[in-house]
Coordinates of N, CA and C in Angstrom, one line a residue:
Chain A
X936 N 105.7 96.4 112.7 CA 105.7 95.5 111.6 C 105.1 96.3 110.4
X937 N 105.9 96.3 109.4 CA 105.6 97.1 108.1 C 104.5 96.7 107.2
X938 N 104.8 95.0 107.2 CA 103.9 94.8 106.8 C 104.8 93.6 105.5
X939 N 105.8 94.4 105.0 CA 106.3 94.1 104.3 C 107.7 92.6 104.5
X940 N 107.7 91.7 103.8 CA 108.1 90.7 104.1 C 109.3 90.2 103.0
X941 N 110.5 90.5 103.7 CA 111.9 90.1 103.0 C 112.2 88.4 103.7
X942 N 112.5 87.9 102.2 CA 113.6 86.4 102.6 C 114.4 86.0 101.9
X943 N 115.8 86.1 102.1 CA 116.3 85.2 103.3 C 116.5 86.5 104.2
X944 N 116.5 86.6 105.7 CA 117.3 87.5 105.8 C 118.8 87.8 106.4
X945 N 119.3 86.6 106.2 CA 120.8 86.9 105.8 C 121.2 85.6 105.0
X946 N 122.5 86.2 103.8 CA 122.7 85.3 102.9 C 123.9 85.3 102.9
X947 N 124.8 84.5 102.7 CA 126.3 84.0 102.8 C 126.6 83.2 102.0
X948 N 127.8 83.7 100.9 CA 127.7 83.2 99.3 C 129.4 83.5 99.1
X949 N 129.5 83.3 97.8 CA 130.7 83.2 97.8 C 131.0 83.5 96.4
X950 N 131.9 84.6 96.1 CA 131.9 85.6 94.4 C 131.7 84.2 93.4
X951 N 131.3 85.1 92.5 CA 130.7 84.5 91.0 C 129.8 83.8 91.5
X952 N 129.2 83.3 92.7 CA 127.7 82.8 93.0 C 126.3 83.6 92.2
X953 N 125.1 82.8 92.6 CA 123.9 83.7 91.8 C 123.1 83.4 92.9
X954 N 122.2 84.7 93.5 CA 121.0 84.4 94.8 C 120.1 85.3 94.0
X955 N 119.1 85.1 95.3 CA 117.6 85.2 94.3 C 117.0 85.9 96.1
X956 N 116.6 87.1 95.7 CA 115.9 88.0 97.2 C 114.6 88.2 97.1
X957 N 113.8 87.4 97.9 CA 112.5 87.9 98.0 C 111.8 88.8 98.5
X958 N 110.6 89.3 97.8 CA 109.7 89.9 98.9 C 108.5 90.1 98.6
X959 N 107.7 90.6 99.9 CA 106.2 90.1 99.5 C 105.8 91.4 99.8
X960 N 105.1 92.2 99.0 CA 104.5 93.8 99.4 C 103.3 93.5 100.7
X961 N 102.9 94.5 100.9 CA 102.3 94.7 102.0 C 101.2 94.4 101.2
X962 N 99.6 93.9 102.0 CA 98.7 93.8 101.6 C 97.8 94.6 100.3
X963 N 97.5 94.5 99.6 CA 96.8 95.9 98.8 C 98.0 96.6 97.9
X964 N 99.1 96.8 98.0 CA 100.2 97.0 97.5 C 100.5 96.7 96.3
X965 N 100.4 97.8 95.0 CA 101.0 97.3 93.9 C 102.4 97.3 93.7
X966 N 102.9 98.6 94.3 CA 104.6 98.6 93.4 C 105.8 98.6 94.4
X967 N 105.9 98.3 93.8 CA 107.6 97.3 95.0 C 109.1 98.2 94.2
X968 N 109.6 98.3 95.2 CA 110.8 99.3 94.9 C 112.1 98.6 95.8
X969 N 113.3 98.3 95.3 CA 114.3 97.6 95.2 C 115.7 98.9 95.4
X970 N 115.8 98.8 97.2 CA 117.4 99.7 97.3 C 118.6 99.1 97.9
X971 N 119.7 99.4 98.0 CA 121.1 98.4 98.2 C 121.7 100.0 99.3
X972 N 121.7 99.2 100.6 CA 122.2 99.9 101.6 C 123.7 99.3 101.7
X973 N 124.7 100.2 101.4 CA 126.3 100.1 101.9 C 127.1 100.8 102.5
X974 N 128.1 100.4 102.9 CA 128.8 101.6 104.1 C 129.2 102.6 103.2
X975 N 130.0 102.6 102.0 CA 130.1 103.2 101.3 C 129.5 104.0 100.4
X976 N 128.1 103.6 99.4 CA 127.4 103.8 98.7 C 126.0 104.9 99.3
X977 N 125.9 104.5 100.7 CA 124.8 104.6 101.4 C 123.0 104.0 100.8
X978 N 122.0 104.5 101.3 CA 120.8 103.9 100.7 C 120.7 104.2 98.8
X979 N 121.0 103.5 97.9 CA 121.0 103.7 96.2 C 119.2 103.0 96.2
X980 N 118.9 103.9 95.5 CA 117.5 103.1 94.6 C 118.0 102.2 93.7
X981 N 117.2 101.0 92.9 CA 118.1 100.0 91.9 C 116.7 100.1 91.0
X982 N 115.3 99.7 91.7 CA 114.5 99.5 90.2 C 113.3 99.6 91.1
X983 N 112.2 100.0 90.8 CA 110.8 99.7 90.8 C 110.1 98.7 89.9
X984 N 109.1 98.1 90.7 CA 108.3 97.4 89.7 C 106.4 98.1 90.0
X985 N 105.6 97.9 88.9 CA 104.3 98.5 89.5 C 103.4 97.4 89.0
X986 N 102.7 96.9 89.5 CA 101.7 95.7 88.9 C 102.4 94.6 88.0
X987 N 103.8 94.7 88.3 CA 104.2 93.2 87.1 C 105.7 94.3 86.0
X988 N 104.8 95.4 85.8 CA 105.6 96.2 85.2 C 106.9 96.6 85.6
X989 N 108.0 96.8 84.7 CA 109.3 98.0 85.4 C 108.9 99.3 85.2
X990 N 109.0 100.3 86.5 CA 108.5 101.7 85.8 C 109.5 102.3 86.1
X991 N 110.8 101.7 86.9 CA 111.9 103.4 86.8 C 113.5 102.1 87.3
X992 N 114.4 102.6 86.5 CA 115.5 101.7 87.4 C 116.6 102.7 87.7
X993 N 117.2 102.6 88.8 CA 118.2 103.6 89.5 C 119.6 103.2 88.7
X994 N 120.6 102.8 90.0 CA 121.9 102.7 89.9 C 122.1 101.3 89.6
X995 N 121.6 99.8 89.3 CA 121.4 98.6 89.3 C 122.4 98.3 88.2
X996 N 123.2 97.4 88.2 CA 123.7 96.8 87.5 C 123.3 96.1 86.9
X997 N 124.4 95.9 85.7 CA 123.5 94.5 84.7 C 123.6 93.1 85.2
X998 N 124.5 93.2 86.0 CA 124.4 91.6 87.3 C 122.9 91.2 87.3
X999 N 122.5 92.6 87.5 CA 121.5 92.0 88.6 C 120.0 92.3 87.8
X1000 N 119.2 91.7 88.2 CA 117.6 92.1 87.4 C 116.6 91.8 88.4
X1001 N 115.5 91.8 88.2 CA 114.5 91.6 89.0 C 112.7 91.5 88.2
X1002 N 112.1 91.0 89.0 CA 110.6 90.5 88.5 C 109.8 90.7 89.1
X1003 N 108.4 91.1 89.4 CA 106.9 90.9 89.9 C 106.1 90.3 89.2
X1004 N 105.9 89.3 90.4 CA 105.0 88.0 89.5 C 103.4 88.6 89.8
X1005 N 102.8 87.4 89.2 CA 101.6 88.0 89.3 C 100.5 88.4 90.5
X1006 N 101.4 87.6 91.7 CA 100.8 87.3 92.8 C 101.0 88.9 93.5
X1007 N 101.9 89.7 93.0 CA 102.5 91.2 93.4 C 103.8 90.6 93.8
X1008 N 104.4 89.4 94.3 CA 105.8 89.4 95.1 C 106.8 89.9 94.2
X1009 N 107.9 89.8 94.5 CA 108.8 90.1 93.8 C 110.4 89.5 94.1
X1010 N 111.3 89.7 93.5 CA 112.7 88.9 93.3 C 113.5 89.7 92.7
X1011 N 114.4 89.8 93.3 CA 116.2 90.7 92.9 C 116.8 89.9 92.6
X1012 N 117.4 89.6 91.2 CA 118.3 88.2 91.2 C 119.8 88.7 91.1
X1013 N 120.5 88.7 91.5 CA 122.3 89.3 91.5 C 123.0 87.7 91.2
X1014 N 124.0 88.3 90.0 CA 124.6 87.0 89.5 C 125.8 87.4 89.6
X1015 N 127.1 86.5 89.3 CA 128.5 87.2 88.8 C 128.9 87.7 90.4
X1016 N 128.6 87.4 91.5 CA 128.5 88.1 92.8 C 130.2 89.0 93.0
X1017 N 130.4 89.7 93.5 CA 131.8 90.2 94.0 C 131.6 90.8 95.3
X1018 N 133.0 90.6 95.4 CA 133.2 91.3 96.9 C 132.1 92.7 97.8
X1019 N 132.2 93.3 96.2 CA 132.1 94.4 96.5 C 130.1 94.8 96.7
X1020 N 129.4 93.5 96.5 CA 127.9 93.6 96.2 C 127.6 93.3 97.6
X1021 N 128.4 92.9 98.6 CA 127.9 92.7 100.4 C 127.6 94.1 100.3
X1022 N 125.9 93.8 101.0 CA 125.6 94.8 101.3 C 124.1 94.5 101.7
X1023 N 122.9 95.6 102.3 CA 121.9 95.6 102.9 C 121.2 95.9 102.0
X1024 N 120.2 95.0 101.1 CA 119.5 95.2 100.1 C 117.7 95.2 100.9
X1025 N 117.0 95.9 100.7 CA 115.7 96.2 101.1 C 114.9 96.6 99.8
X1026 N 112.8 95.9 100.3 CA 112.3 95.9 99.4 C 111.4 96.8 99.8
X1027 N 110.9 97.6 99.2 CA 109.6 98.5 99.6 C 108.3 98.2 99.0
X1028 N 107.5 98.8 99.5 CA 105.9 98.8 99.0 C 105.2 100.1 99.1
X1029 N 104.5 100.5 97.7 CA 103.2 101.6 98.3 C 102.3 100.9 97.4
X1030 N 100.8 101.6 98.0 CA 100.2 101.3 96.9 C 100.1 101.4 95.7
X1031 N 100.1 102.4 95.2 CA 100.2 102.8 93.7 C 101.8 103.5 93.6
X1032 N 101.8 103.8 91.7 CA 103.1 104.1 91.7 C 103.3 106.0 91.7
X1033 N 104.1 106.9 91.3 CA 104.0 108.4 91.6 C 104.5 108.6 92.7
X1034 N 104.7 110.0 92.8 CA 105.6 110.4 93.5 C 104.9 111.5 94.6
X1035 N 105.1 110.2 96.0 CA 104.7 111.1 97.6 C 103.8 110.0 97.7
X1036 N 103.8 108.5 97.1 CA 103.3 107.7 97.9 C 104.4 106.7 99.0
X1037 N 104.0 107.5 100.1 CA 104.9 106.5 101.4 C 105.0 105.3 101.2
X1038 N 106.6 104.9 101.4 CA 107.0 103.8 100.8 C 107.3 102.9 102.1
X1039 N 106.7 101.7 103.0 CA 106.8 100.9 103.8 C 108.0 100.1 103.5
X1040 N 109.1 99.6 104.3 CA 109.9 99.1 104.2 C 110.0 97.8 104.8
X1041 N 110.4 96.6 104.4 CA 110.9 95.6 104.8 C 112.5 95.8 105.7
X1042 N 112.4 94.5 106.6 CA 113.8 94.4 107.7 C 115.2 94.4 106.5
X1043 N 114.6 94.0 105.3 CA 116.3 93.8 104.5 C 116.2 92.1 104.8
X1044 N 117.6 91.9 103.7 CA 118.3 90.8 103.6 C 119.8 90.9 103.3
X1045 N 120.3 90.5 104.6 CA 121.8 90.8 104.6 C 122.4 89.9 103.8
X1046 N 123.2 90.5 102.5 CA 124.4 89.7 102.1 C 125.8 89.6 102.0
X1047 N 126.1 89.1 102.8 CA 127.5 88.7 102.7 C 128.3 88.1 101.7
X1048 N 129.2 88.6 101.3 CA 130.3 87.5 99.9 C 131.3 87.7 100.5
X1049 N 131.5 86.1 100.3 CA 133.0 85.8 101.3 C 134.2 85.4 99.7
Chain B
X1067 N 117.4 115.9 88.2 CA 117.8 114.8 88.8 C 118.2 115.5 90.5
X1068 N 118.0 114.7 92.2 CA 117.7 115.2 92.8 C 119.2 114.7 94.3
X1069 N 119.5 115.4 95.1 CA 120.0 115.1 96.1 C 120.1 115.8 97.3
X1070 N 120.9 114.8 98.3 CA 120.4 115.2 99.8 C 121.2 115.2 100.4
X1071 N 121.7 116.3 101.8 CA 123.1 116.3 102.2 C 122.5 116.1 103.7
X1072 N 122.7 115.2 104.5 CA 122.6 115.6 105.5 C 124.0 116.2 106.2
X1073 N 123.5 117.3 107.4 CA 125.0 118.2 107.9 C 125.1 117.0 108.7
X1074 N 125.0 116.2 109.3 CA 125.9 115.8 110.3 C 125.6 114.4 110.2
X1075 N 126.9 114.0 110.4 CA 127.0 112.4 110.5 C 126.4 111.8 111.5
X1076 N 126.3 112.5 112.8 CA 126.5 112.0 114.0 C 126.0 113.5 114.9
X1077 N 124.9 112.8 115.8 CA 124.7 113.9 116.4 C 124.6 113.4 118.2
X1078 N 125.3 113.5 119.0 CA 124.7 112.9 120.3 C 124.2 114.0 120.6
X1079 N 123.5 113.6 122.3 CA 122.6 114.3 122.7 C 122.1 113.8 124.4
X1080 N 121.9 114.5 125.3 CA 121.2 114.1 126.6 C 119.9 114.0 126.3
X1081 N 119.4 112.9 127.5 CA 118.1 112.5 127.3 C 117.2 114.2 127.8
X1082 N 115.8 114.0 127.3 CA 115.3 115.2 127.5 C 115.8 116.4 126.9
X1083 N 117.3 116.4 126.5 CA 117.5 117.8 125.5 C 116.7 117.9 124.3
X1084 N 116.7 118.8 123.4 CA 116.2 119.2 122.2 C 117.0 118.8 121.4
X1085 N 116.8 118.2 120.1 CA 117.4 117.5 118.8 C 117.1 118.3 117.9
X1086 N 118.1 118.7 117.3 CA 117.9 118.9 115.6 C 118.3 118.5 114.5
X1087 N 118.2 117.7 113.5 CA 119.1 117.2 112.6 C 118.3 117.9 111.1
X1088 N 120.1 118.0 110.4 CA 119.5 119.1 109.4 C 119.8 118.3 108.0
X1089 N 119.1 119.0 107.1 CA 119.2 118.0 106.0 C 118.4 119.2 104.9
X1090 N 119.4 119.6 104.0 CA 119.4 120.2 102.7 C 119.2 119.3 101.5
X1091 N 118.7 119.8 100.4 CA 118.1 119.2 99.1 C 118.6 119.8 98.4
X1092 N 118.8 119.1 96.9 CA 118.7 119.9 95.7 C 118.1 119.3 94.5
X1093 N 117.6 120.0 93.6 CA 116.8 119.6 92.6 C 116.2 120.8 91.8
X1094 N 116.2 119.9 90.4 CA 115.9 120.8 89.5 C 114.4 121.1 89.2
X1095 N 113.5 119.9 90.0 CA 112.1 119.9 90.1 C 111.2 120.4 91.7
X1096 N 110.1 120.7 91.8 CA 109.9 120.4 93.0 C 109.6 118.8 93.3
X1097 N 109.9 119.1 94.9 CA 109.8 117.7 95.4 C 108.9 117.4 96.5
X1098 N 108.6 116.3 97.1 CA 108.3 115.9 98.0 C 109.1 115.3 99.1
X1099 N 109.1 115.2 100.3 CA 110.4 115.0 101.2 C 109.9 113.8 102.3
X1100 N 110.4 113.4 103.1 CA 110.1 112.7 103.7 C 111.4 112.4 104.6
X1101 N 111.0 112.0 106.4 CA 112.0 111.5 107.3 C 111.6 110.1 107.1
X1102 N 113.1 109.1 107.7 CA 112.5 107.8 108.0 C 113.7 107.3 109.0
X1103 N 113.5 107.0 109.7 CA 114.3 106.5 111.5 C 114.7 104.7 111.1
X1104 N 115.7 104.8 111.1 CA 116.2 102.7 111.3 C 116.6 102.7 112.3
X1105 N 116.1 101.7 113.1 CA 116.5 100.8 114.4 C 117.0 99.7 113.8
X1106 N 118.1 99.7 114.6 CA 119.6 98.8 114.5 C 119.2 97.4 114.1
X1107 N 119.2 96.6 113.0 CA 118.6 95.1 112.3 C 117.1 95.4 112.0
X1108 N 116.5 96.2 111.7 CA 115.8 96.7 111.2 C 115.0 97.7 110.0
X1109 N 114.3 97.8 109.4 CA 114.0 98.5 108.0 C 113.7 99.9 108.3
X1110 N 113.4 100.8 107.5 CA 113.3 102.1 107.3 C 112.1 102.6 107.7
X1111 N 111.3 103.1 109.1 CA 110.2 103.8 109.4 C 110.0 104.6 108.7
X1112 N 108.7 105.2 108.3 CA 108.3 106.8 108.3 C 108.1 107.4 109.4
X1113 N 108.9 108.1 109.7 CA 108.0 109.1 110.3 C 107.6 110.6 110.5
X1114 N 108.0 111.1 109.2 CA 106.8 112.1 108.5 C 106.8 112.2 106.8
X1115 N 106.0 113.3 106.6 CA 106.3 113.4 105.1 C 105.5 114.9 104.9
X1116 N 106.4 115.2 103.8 CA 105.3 117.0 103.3 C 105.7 116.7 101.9
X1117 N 104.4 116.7 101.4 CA 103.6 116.7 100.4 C 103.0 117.9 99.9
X1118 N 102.5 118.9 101.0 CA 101.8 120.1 100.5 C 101.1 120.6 101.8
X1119 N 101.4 122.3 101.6 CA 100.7 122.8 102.5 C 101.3 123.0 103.6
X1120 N 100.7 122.8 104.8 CA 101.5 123.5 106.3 C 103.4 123.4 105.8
X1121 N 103.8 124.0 106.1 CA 105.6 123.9 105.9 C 105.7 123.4 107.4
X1122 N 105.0 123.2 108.1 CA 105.3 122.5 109.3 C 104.6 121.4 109.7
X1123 N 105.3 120.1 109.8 CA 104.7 118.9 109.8 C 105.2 117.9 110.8
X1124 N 104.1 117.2 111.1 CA 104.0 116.6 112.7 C 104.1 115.1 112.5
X1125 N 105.6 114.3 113.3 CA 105.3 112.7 112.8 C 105.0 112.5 114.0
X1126 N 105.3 110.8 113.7 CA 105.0 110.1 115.1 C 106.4 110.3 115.7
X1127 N 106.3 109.5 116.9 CA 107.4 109.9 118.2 C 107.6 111.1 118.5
X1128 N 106.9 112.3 118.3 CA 106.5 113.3 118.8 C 108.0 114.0 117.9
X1129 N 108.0 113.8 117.0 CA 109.2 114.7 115.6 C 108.0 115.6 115.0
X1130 N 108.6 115.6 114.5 CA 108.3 117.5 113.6 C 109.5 117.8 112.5
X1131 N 109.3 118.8 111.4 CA 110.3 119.1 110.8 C 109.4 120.4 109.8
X1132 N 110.6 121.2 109.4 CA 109.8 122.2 108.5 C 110.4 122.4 107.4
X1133 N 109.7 122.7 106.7 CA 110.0 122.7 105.3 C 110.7 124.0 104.7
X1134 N 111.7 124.6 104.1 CA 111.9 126.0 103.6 C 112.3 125.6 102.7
X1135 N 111.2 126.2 101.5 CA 111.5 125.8 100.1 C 113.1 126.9 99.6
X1136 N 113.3 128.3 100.3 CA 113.9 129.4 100.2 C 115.4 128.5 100.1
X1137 N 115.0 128.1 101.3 CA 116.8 127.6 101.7 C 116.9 126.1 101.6
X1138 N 115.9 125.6 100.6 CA 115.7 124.5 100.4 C 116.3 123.3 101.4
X1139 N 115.7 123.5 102.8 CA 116.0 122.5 103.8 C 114.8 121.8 104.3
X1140 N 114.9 121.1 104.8 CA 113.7 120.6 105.7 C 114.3 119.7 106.7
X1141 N 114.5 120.3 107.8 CA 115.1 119.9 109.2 C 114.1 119.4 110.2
X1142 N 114.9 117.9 110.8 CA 113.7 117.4 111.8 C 114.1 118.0 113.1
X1143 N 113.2 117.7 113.6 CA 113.3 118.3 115.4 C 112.3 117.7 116.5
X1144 N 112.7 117.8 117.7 CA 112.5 117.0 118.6 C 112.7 117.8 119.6
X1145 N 111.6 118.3 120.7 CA 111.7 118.8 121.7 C 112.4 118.7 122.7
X1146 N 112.3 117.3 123.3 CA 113.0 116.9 124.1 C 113.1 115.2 123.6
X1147 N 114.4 114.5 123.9 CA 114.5 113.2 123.1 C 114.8 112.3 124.6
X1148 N 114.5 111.1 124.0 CA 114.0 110.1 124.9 C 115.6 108.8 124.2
X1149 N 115.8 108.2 125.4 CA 116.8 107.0 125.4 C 116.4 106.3 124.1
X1150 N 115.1 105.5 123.9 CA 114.6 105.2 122.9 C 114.4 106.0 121.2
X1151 N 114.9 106.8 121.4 CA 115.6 107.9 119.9 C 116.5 107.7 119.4
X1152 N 117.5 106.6 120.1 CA 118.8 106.2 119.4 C 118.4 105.4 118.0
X1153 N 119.2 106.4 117.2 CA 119.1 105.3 116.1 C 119.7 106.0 114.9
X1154 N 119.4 105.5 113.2 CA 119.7 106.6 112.0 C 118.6 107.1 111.3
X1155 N 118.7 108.1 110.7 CA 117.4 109.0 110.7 C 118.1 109.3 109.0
X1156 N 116.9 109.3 107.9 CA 117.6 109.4 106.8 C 116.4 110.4 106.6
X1157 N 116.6 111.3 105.4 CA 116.1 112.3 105.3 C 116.0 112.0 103.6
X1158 N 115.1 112.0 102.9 CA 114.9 111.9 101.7 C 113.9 112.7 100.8
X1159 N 114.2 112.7 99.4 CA 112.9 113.4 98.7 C 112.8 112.3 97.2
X1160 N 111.8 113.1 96.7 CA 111.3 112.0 95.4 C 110.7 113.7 94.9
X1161 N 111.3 113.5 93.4 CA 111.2 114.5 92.5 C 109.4 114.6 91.9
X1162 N 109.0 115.7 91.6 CA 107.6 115.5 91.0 C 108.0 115.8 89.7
X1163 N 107.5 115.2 88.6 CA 107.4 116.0 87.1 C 108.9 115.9 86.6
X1164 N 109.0 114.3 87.1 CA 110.6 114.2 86.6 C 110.6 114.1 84.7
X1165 N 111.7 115.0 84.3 CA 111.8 114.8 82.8 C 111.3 113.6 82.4
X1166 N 110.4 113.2 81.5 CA 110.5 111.7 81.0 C 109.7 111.1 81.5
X1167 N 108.9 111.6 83.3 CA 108.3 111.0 83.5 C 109.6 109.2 84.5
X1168 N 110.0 109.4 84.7 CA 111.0 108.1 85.0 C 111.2 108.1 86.3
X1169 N 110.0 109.3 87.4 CA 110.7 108.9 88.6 C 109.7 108.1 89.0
X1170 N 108.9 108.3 89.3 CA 107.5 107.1 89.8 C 107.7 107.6 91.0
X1171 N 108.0 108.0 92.0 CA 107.9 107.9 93.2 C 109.4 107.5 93.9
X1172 N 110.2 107.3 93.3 CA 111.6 106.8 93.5 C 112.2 107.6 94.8
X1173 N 112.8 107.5 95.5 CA 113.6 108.0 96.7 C 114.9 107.9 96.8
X1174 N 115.3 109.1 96.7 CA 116.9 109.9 96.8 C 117.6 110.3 98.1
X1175 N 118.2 109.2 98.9 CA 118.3 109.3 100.4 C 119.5 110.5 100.6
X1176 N 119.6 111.3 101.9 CA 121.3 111.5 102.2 C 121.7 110.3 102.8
X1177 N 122.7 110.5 103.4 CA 123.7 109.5 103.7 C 123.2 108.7 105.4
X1178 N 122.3 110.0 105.9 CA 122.3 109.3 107.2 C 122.7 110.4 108.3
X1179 N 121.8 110.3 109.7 CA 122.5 111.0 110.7 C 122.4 110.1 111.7
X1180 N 123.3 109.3 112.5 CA 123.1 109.1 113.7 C 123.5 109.4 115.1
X1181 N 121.8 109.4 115.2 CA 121.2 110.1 116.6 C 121.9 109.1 117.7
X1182 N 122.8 109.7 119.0 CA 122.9 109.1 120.3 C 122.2 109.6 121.7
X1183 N 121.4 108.9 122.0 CA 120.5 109.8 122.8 C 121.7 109.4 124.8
X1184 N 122.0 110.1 125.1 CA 122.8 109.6 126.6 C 122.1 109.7 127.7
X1185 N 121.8 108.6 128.8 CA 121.5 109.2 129.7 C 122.2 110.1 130.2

């Protein structure tokens, strides 16, 4: 157990829908990092958040955005949905933000678009 | 800006044989690297990471991997592998002293190798 806590973890939706992916960092944990696992694409980074803040965003579209509330959780919102956004989206946690802090991973939340 | 090739898609293997799965880098920064193993409906393990220092580094499940900045690889290995080794093993790095300051810590996966362990 990572520690780290994704919900739903599988979602079934249907194009031009809008879902909302949660997750909860691991205890102590400020910055939460947001990647989209596909057969095609493979693991893409999309966005980091660090204490509430955005500090870096990858390959993410404008569909999609995301938040850290104040509690540390956080939310991927994907709107406009298409075929082509089924895929294995996973949240991560380290403690702080920089680079070589080990990043604990959540099980994912599988999405499907039918 | 940073990427990762792993050579092989797919590597089987007998239980008890030796594993090696290889995985080259590129980047215009140094970096930091890291392995991480998925088990099938499951999220991304660590299990190791080089940060600095020994070029040879010890995870859990008795892996290892070494670092050559020369030939810019860092390949995992496994002395002898166990039934429970089945799985995908991604090999990744996170840039230091990224232009701009923009990487934070961000992770640049390859694609994946998966390990078949046979009795």
């Amino acid at each position: 157990d990572s520690g780290v806590t994704q919900t739903p973890k599988h979602l079934i939706t249907a194009t031009g829908q809008r879902v909302t992916l949660r997750c909860s960092p691991r205890s102590g944990d400020l910055s939460v990092y947001w990647y989209q696992q596909s057969l095609d694409q493979g693991l893409q980074f999309l966005i980091q958040y660090y204490n509430g803040e955005e500090r870096a965003k990858g390959n993410i579209l404008e569909r999609f955005s995301a938040q850290q509330f104040p509690d540390l959780h956080s939310e991927l919102n994907l709107s406009s949905l298409e075929l082509g956004d089924s895929a294995l989206y996973f949240c991560a946690s380290s403690p702080m933000t920089g680079v070589g802090q080990p990043q604990h991973f959540g099980d994912g939340t599988r999405l499907s678009i039918l | 800006a940073q990427s990762v090739t792993q050579l092989d898609s797919q590597v089987p293997v007998f239980e008890e044989a030796p594993v090696e799965l290889r995985c080259n880098y590129s980047s215009s920064v140094s970096v930091y690297l890291f392995w991480y193993v998925q088990y099938p409906n499951q999220g991304l393990q660590l299990l190791l990471k080089y940060l600095s220092g020994s070029t040879l580094v010890k995870g859990i499940n008795g892996f290892e991997a070494e670092f050559n900045k020369s030939q810019t690889s860092f390949h995992l290995r496994k002395p002898s592998v166990h039934i429970s080794d089945t799985a995908e093993y991604f090999c990744a790095v996170s840039g230091i002293g990224n232009a701009g300051g923009t990487s934070y810590g961000k992770l640049t996966f390859g694609q994946g190798t998966i390990l078949t362990v046979h009795p």
